[in-house]
CSV table of C-alpha atoms and ligand atoms in Angstrom, one decimal:
chain,number,residue,atom,x,y,z
G,96,MET,CA,-61.4,-98.3,-29.5
G,97,THR,CA,-59.3,-100.2,-26.8
G,98,PRO,CA,-56.4,-98.4,-25.1
G,99,VAL,CA,-54.0,-100.5,-27.1
G,100,ASP,CA,-55.8,-99.4,-30.4
G,101,ASP,CA,-55.5,-95.9,-29.2
G,102,ILE,CA,-51.8,-96.3,-28.7
G,103,ILE,CA,-51.3,-97.9,-32.1
G,104,SER,CA,-53.2,-95.1,-33.8
G,105,GLY,CA,-50.5,-92.8,-32.4
G,106,ILE,CA,-48.1,-94.2,-35.1
G,107,ASP,CA,-49.8,-91.8,-37.5
G,108,THR,CA,-48.4,-88.9,-35.5
G,109,LEU,CA,-44.8,-89.9,-36.5
G,110,LYS,CA,-43.0,-88.4,-39.4
G,111,PRO,CA,-42.8,-91.2,-42.0
G,112,ILE,CA,-39.5,-92.4,-43.2
G,113,PRO,CA,-38.5,-90.7,-46.5
G,114,PRO,CA,-38.7,-93.0,-49.6
G,115,LEU,CA,-34.9,-93.0,-50.0
G,116,ALA,CA,-34.2,-94.3,-46.5
G,117,ALA,CA,-37.0,-96.9,-46.9
G,118,GLN,CA,-35.4,-98.1,-50.1
G,119,ILE,CA,-32.0,-98.3,-48.4
G,120,MET,CA,-33.5,-100.3,-45.6
G,121,ALA,CA,-35.1,-102.7,-48.1
G,122,LEU,CA,-31.8,-103.2,-50.0
G,123,ALA,CA,-30.0,-103.7,-46.7
G,124,GLU,CA,-32.3,-106.6,-45.9
G,125,ASP,CA,-31.9,-108.2,-49.4
G,126,GLU,CA,-28.9,-110.5,-49.4
G,127,ASN,CA,-28.7,-110.3,-53.2
G,128,SER,CA,-28.3,-106.5,-53.2
G,129,SER,CA,-25.0,-104.7,-53.1
G,130,THR,CA,-23.8,-101.5,-51.6
G,131,VAL,CA,-23.2,-100.2,-55.1
G,132,GLU,CA,-27.0,-100.3,-55.6
G,133,ILE,CA,-27.4,-98.2,-52.4
G,134,ALA,CA,-24.9,-95.7,-53.7
G,135,ASP,CA,-26.8,-95.4,-56.9
G,136,LEU,CA,-30.0,-94.6,-55.0
G,137,ILE,CA,-28.3,-92.0,-52.9
G,138,VAL,CA,-26.6,-90.1,-55.8
G,139,HIS,CA,-29.8,-90.0,-57.8
G,140,ASP,CA,-32.0,-88.6,-55.0
G,141,PRO,CA,-31.9,-84.8,-55.1
G,142,SER,CA,-33.8,-84.4,-51.9
G,143,ILE,CA,-31.0,-85.8,-49.7
G,144,THR,CA,-28.2,-83.9,-51.4
G,145,ALA,CA,-28.5,-80.6,-49.5
G,146,SER,CA,-28.7,-82.1,-46.1
G,147,ILE,CA,-25.8,-84.6,-46.7
G,148,LEU,CA,-23.6,-81.8,-48.1
G,149,LYS,CA,-24.4,-79.5,-45.1
G,150,ILE,CA,-23.4,-82.3,-42.7
G,151,CYS,CA,-20.3,-83.3,-44.6
G,152,ASN,CA,-19.0,-79.8,-44.9
G,153,ALA,CA,-19.2,-79.2,-41.1
G,154,ALA,CA,-15.8,-78.9,-39.4
G,155,TYR,CA,-16.5,-82.2,-37.6
G,156,PHE,CA,-15.3,-84.3,-40.5
G,157,GLY,CA,-12.2,-82.2,-40.9
G,158,LEU,CA,-12.1,-82.8,-44.7
G,159,SER,CA,-9.4,-81.1,-46.7
G,160,ARG,CA,-11.7,-79.7,-49.3
G,161,GLN,CA,-15.3,-78.7,-49.9
G,162,VAL,CA,-17.8,-81.5,-50.6
G,163,ASN,CA,-19.9,-80.5,-53.5
G,164,SER,CA,-21.8,-83.6,-54.4
G,165,VAL,CA,-23.0,-86.8,-52.9
G,166,ARG,CA,-20.5,-88.6,-55.1
G,167,ASP,CA,-17.8,-86.4,-53.5
G,168,ALA,CA,-19.0,-87.3,-50.0
G,169,ILE,CA,-18.9,-91.0,-50.8
G,170,VAL,CA,-15.3,-90.7,-52.1
G,171,LEU,CA,-14.1,-88.6,-49.1
G,172,LEU,CA,-16.0,-90.2,-46.3
G,173,GLY,CA,-16.7,-93.7,-47.6
G,174,LEU,CA,-20.1,-95.2,-48.7
G,175,ASP,CA,-20.8,-96.7,-45.3
G,176,GLU,CA,-20.6,-93.3,-43.5
G,177,VAL,CA,-22.8,-91.7,-46.1
G,178,ILE,CA,-25.4,-94.4,-45.9
G,179,GLU,CA,-25.5,-94.0,-42.1
G,180,LEU,CA,-25.8,-90.2,-42.4
G,181,VAL,CA,-28.8,-90.7,-44.7
G,182,LEU,CA,-30.4,-93.1,-42.2
G,183,LEU,CA,-29.7,-90.7,-39.3
G,184,ASN,CA,-31.1,-87.8,-41.2
G,185,ALA,CA,-34.2,-89.7,-42.1
G,186,THR,CA,-35.0,-90.6,-38.5
G,187,ALA,CA,-33.8,-87.7,-36.5
G,188,GLU,CA,-37.0,-85.7,-36.7
G,189,ASN,CA,-39.0,-88.3,-34.8
G,190,PHE,CA,-36.6,-88.2,-31.9
G,191,ARG,CA,-36.4,-84.4,-31.5
G,192,ASP,CA,-38.6,-84.3,-28.4
G,193,GLU,CA,-37.9,-86.7,-25.6
G,194,PRO,CA,-40.9,-88.8,-24.6
G,195,ALA,CA,-42.6,-88.3,-21.3
G,196,GLY,CA,-42.7,-91.2,-18.9
G,197,TYR,CA,-39.2,-92.6,-19.4
G,198,GLY,CA,-37.4,-90.0,-17.3
G,199,LEU,CA,-35.1,-89.1,-20.2
G,200,GLY,CA,-33.4,-85.8,-20.5
G,201,GLU,CA,-33.3,-83.6,-23.6
G,202,GLY,CA,-32.1,-85.6,-26.6
G,203,GLU,CA,-31.2,-88.7,-24.6
G,204,LEU,CA,-33.4,-91.1,-26.5
G,205,TRP,CA,-31.9,-89.9,-29.8
G,206,HIS,CA,-28.3,-90.2,-28.3
G,207,HIS,CA,-29.1,-93.7,-27.2
G,208,ALA,CA,-30.5,-94.6,-30.6
G,209,VAL,CA,-27.5,-93.4,-32.5
G,210,ILE,CA,-24.8,-94.7,-30.1
G,211,SER,CA,-26.5,-98.1,-30.0
G,212,ALA,CA,-26.8,-98.2,-33.8
G,213,HIS,CA,-23.0,-97.5,-34.1
G,214,THR,CA,-22.3,-100.1,-31.4
G,215,ALA,CA,-24.4,-102.7,-33.1
G,216,LYS,CA,-22.7,-102.0,-36.4
G,217,ILE,CA,-19.2,-102.4,-34.9
G,218,LEU,CA,-20.3,-105.7,-33.2
G,219,ALA,CA,-21.6,-106.9,-36.6
G,220,GLU,CA,-18.3,-106.0,-38.3
G,221,ASN,CA,-16.3,-107.7,-35.5
G,222,HIS,CA,-18.3,-110.8,-35.2
G,223,GLY,CA,-19.0,-112.1,-38.6
G,224,PHE,CA,-22.1,-110.1,-39.7
G,225,ALA,CA,-20.4,-107.3,-41.7
G,226,THR,CA,-22.7,-108.0,-44.7
G,227,GLN,CA,-25.7,-107.2,-42.6
G,228,LYS,CA,-24.3,-104.2,-40.8
G,229,HIS,CA,-26.7,-101.7,-42.4
G,230,LEU,CA,-29.7,-103.8,-41.4
G,231,ILE,CA,-28.4,-104.2,-37.9
G,232,PHE,CA,-27.5,-100.5,-37.7
G,233,THR,CA,-31.1,-99.6,-38.7
G,234,ALA,CA,-32.7,-102.0,-36.3
G,235,ALA,CA,-30.7,-100.6,-33.4
G,236,LEU,CA,-31.4,-97.0,-34.5
G,237,LEU,CA,-35.2,-97.6,-34.6
G,238,LYS,CA,-35.8,-100.2,-31.9
G,239,ASP,CA,-37.1,-97.7,-29.3
G,240,ILE,CA,-39.2,-95.6,-31.6
G,241,GLY,CA,-42.2,-97.1,-29.8
G,242,LYS,CA,-41.2,-95.0,-26.7
G,243,ILE,CA,-42.1,-91.8,-28.5
G,244,ILE,CA,-45.7,-92.9,-28.8
G,245,MET,CA,-45.8,-94.9,-25.5
G,246,GLY,CA,-44.4,-92.1,-23.4
G,247,ARG,CA,-47.6,-90.4,-22.2
G,248,PHE,CA,-49.2,-93.7,-21.5
G,249,VAL,CA,-46.2,-94.8,-19.5
G,250,ALA,CA,-46.3,-91.5,-17.6
G,251,PHE,CA,-49.9,-92.0,-16.8
G,252,SER,CA,-49.3,-95.6,-15.5
G,253,TYR,CA,-45.9,-95.0,-14.1
G,254,GLU,CA,-46.7,-95.9,-10.5
G,255,LYS,CA,-48.1,-99.3,-11.4
G,256,ILE,CA,-45.2,-100.0,-13.7
G,257,ASN,CA,-42.7,-98.9,-11.1
G,258,ILE,CA,-44.3,-101.3,-8.5
G,259,LEU,CA,-44.0,-104.2,-10.8
G,260,VAL,CA,-40.4,-103.4,-11.7
G,261,HIS,CA,-39.2,-102.7,-8.1
G,262,SER,CA,-41.4,-105.0,-6.1
G,263,LYS,CA,-42.3,-107.9,-8.4
G,264,GLY,CA,-39.2,-108.4,-10.4
G,265,TYR,CA,-40.6,-107.5,-13.8
G,266,SER,CA,-38.4,-106.0,-16.5
G,267,PHE,CA,-39.6,-102.6,-17.7
G,268,SER,CA,-40.9,-104.0,-21.0
G,269,GLU,CA,-42.7,-106.8,-19.2
G,270,ALA,CA,-44.3,-104.2,-16.9
G,271,GLU,CA,-45.4,-102.1,-19.8
G,272,LYS,CA,-47.1,-105.1,-21.4
G,273,GLU,CA,-48.8,-106.0,-18.1
G,274,VAL,CA,-50.1,-102.6,-17.2
G,275,ILE,CA,-50.7,-101.0,-20.6
G,276,GLY,CA,-51.3,-104.1,-22.8
G,277,ILE,CA,-48.4,-103.5,-25.2
G,278,ASN,CA,-44.7,-102.7,-24.8
G,279,HIS,CA,-42.5,-100.3,-26.6
G,280,ALA,CA,-40.7,-103.0,-28.6
G,281,GLU,CA,-44.0,-104.4,-29.9
G,282,LEU,CA,-45.1,-100.9,-30.8
G,283,ALA,CA,-41.8,-100.4,-32.7
G,284,ALA,CA,-42.6,-103.5,-34.7
G,285,ARG,CA,-46.1,-102.0,-35.4
G,286,VAL,CA,-44.3,-98.9,-36.7
G,287,GLY,CA,-42.2,-101.1,-38.9
G,288,GLN,CA,-45.3,-102.8,-40.3
G,289,LYS,CA,-47.0,-99.5,-41.0
G,290,TRP,CA,-43.9,-98.2,-42.8
G,291,ARG,CA,-43.6,-101.5,-44.7
G,292,PHE,CA,-40.2,-102.5,-43.4
G,293,GLY,CA,-39.0,-106.0,-44.2
G,294,ASP,CA,-39.8,-108.9,-42.0
G,295,GLN,CA,-36.3,-109.3,-40.6
G,296,LEU,CA,-36.1,-105.6,-39.6
G,297,ILE,CA,-39.5,-105.8,-37.9
G,298,TYR,CA,-38.5,-109.0,-36.1
G,299,MET,CA,-35.3,-107.3,-34.7
G,300,MET,CA,-37.2,-104.3,-33.5
G,301,ARG,CA,-39.9,-106.4,-31.9
G,302,HIS,CA,-37.4,-108.7,-30.0
G,303,HIS,CA,-34.7,-106.2,-29.1
G,304,HIS,CA,-35.2,-107.0,-25.4
G,305,MET,CA,-35.2,-110.7,-26.0
G,306,THR,CA,-38.2,-111.4,-23.8
G,307,ASP,CA,-39.1,-114.1,-26.3
G,308,GLU,CA,-36.8,-117.1,-25.7
G,309,ASN,CA,-36.8,-118.1,-29.4
G,310,ALA,CA,-35.3,-114.7,-30.4
G,311,ARG,CA,-32.3,-115.3,-28.2
G,312,GLY,CA,-31.0,-117.7,-30.9
G,313,ASN,CA,-31.3,-115.1,-33.6
G,314,PRO,CA,-27.8,-113.6,-34.1
G,315,GLU,CA,-28.7,-110.4,-35.8
G,316,THR,CA,-31.3,-109.6,-33.1
G,317,ALA,CA,-28.7,-110.6,-30.5
G,318,LEU,CA,-26.3,-107.9,-31.7
G,319,VAL,CA,-29.0,-105.3,-31.4
G,320,TYR,CA,-29.8,-106.5,-27.9
G,321,LEU,CA,-26.2,-106.4,-26.8
G,322,ALA,CA,-25.7,-103.0,-28.3
G,323,ASP,CA,-28.7,-101.8,-26.2
G,324,ILE,CA,-27.3,-103.3,-23.1
G,325,ILE,CA,-23.8,-101.8,-23.7
G,326,CYS,CA,-25.2,-98.3,-24.1
G,327,MET,CA,-27.2,-98.6,-21.0
G,328,MET,CA,-24.1,-99.9,-19.1
G,329,ILE,CA,-22.2,-96.8,-20.1
G,330,GLY,CA,-25.1,-94.5,-19.2
G,331,TYR,CA,-26.7,-93.7,-22.5
G,332,GLY,CA,-30.5,-93.7,-22.3
G,333,THR,CA,-30.7,-94.8,-18.7
G,334,GLY,CA,-33.9,-93.0,-17.8
G,335,ALA,CA,-36.7,-94.4,-15.7
G,336,ASP,CA,-36.3,-97.8,-17.3
G,337,GLY,CA,-32.6,-97.6,-17.0
G,338,LEU,CA,-31.1,-101.0,-16.3
G,339,ALA,CA,-34.5,-102.6,-15.6
G,340,TYR,CA,-34.1,-105.1,-18.4
G,341,ARG,CA,-32.9,-108.7,-18.3
G,342,PHE,CA,-29.4,-109.7,-19.2
G,343,TYR,CA,-29.5,-113.2,-20.8
G,344,SER,CA,-25.9,-114.5,-20.6
G,345,GLU,CA,-27.0,-117.3,-23.0
G,346,VAL,CA,-27.1,-114.7,-25.7
G,347,LEU,CA,-23.4,-114.3,-25.3
G,348,ASP,CA,-22.8,-118.0,-25.3
G,349,ARG,CA,-24.9,-118.6,-28.4
G,350,MET,CA,-22.9,-115.9,-30.2
G,351,LYS,CA,-19.7,-117.4,-29.0
G,352,LEU,CA,-18.8,-114.1,-27.3
G,353,THR,CA,-17.0,-114.0,-24.0
G,354,GLU,CA,-17.3,-111.5,-21.2
G,355,LYS,CA,-14.0,-110.0,-22.4
G,356,ASP,CA,-15.6,-109.4,-25.8
G,357,LEU,CA,-18.4,-107.6,-24.1
G,358,GLN,CA,-15.9,-105.5,-22.0
G,359,ASN,CA,-14.0,-104.6,-25.1
G,360,ALA,CA,-17.2,-103.5,-26.8
G,361,ILE,CA,-18.1,-101.3,-23.8
G,362,LEU,CA,-14.7,-99.7,-23.9
G,363,ASN,CA,-14.9,-99.1,-27.7
G,364,THR,CA,-18.3,-97.5,-27.3
G,365,GLY,CA,-17.1,-95.3,-24.5
G,366,TYR,CA,-14.1,-94.3,-26.6
G,367,ARG,CA,-16.3,-93.3,-29.6
G,368,ARG,CA,-18.7,-91.5,-27.4
G,369,GLN,CA,-17.3,-88.0,-27.6
G,370,LYS,CA,-16.9,-88.2,-31.4
G,371,LEU,CA,-20.5,-89.4,-31.8
G,372,ASP,CA,-21.8,-86.6,-29.5
G,373,LYS,CA,-20.4,-84.1,-31.9
G,374,LEU,CA,-21.9,-85.8,-34.9
G,375,LEU,CA,-25.3,-85.8,-33.2
G,376,SER,CA,-25.2,-82.0,-33.0
G,377,LEU,CA,-25.0,-81.9,-36.8
G,378,VAL,CA,-27.8,-84.2,-37.8
M,520,FE2,FE1,-36.0,-100.8,-25.8
């Protein structure tokens, strides 16, 4: 078994995505599906009901009455919010422990995942990709799941990675690839394959750092990439890899976004930060 095979076999240590969340992800990728179909899945899945009701009835949402069913939650909070809660609930378990090697504090990887998912969703809504917002949200949420497995290998090779980043001009993911033989984005894509995600979702996870030039022309992946950059700029998930990633201004140009748009997105994310921090404590 090669070291890379050893790392890939670590995917089996993750808690698999529950069937409901996997079905939502598949529908989110299918252009012919509707949010009504997603709602139908959620209300007919008894396993999710208890956790959704617990979250919805927390003071955080400030609802005027008790939520007694998933249908209630959809009426009171809106379907989009409930879909996001299901996806967060499905993925939170894997992010409970911060991975070694990335210099992240307790819960920081999870915070980064959730804030970047919300940021990517808002970018999608504001820049013409509203119909794909659940797909873009999911890709941003799961893009760094490879770090959970890679962590101990990064910790072991940290000195070599650090030299490449600080003395040779490598980005962190380029250095991971060079030293370890695979980077966390490729590993996230492997997770997606193992969990039978759709091709588009896997593609977005694999290319979220845009190291492949071709991916820079893919608008959905670009939104995930920009959300990641924005979160790092405001200090979410800035561990050892911190800002050691490349900023490709051509991505903004291709998306017809200006620096002002980027600044506004940074401000919006900063503004929502406190609210999302409270939500994170509930999931
Ligand atoms: Fe990443």
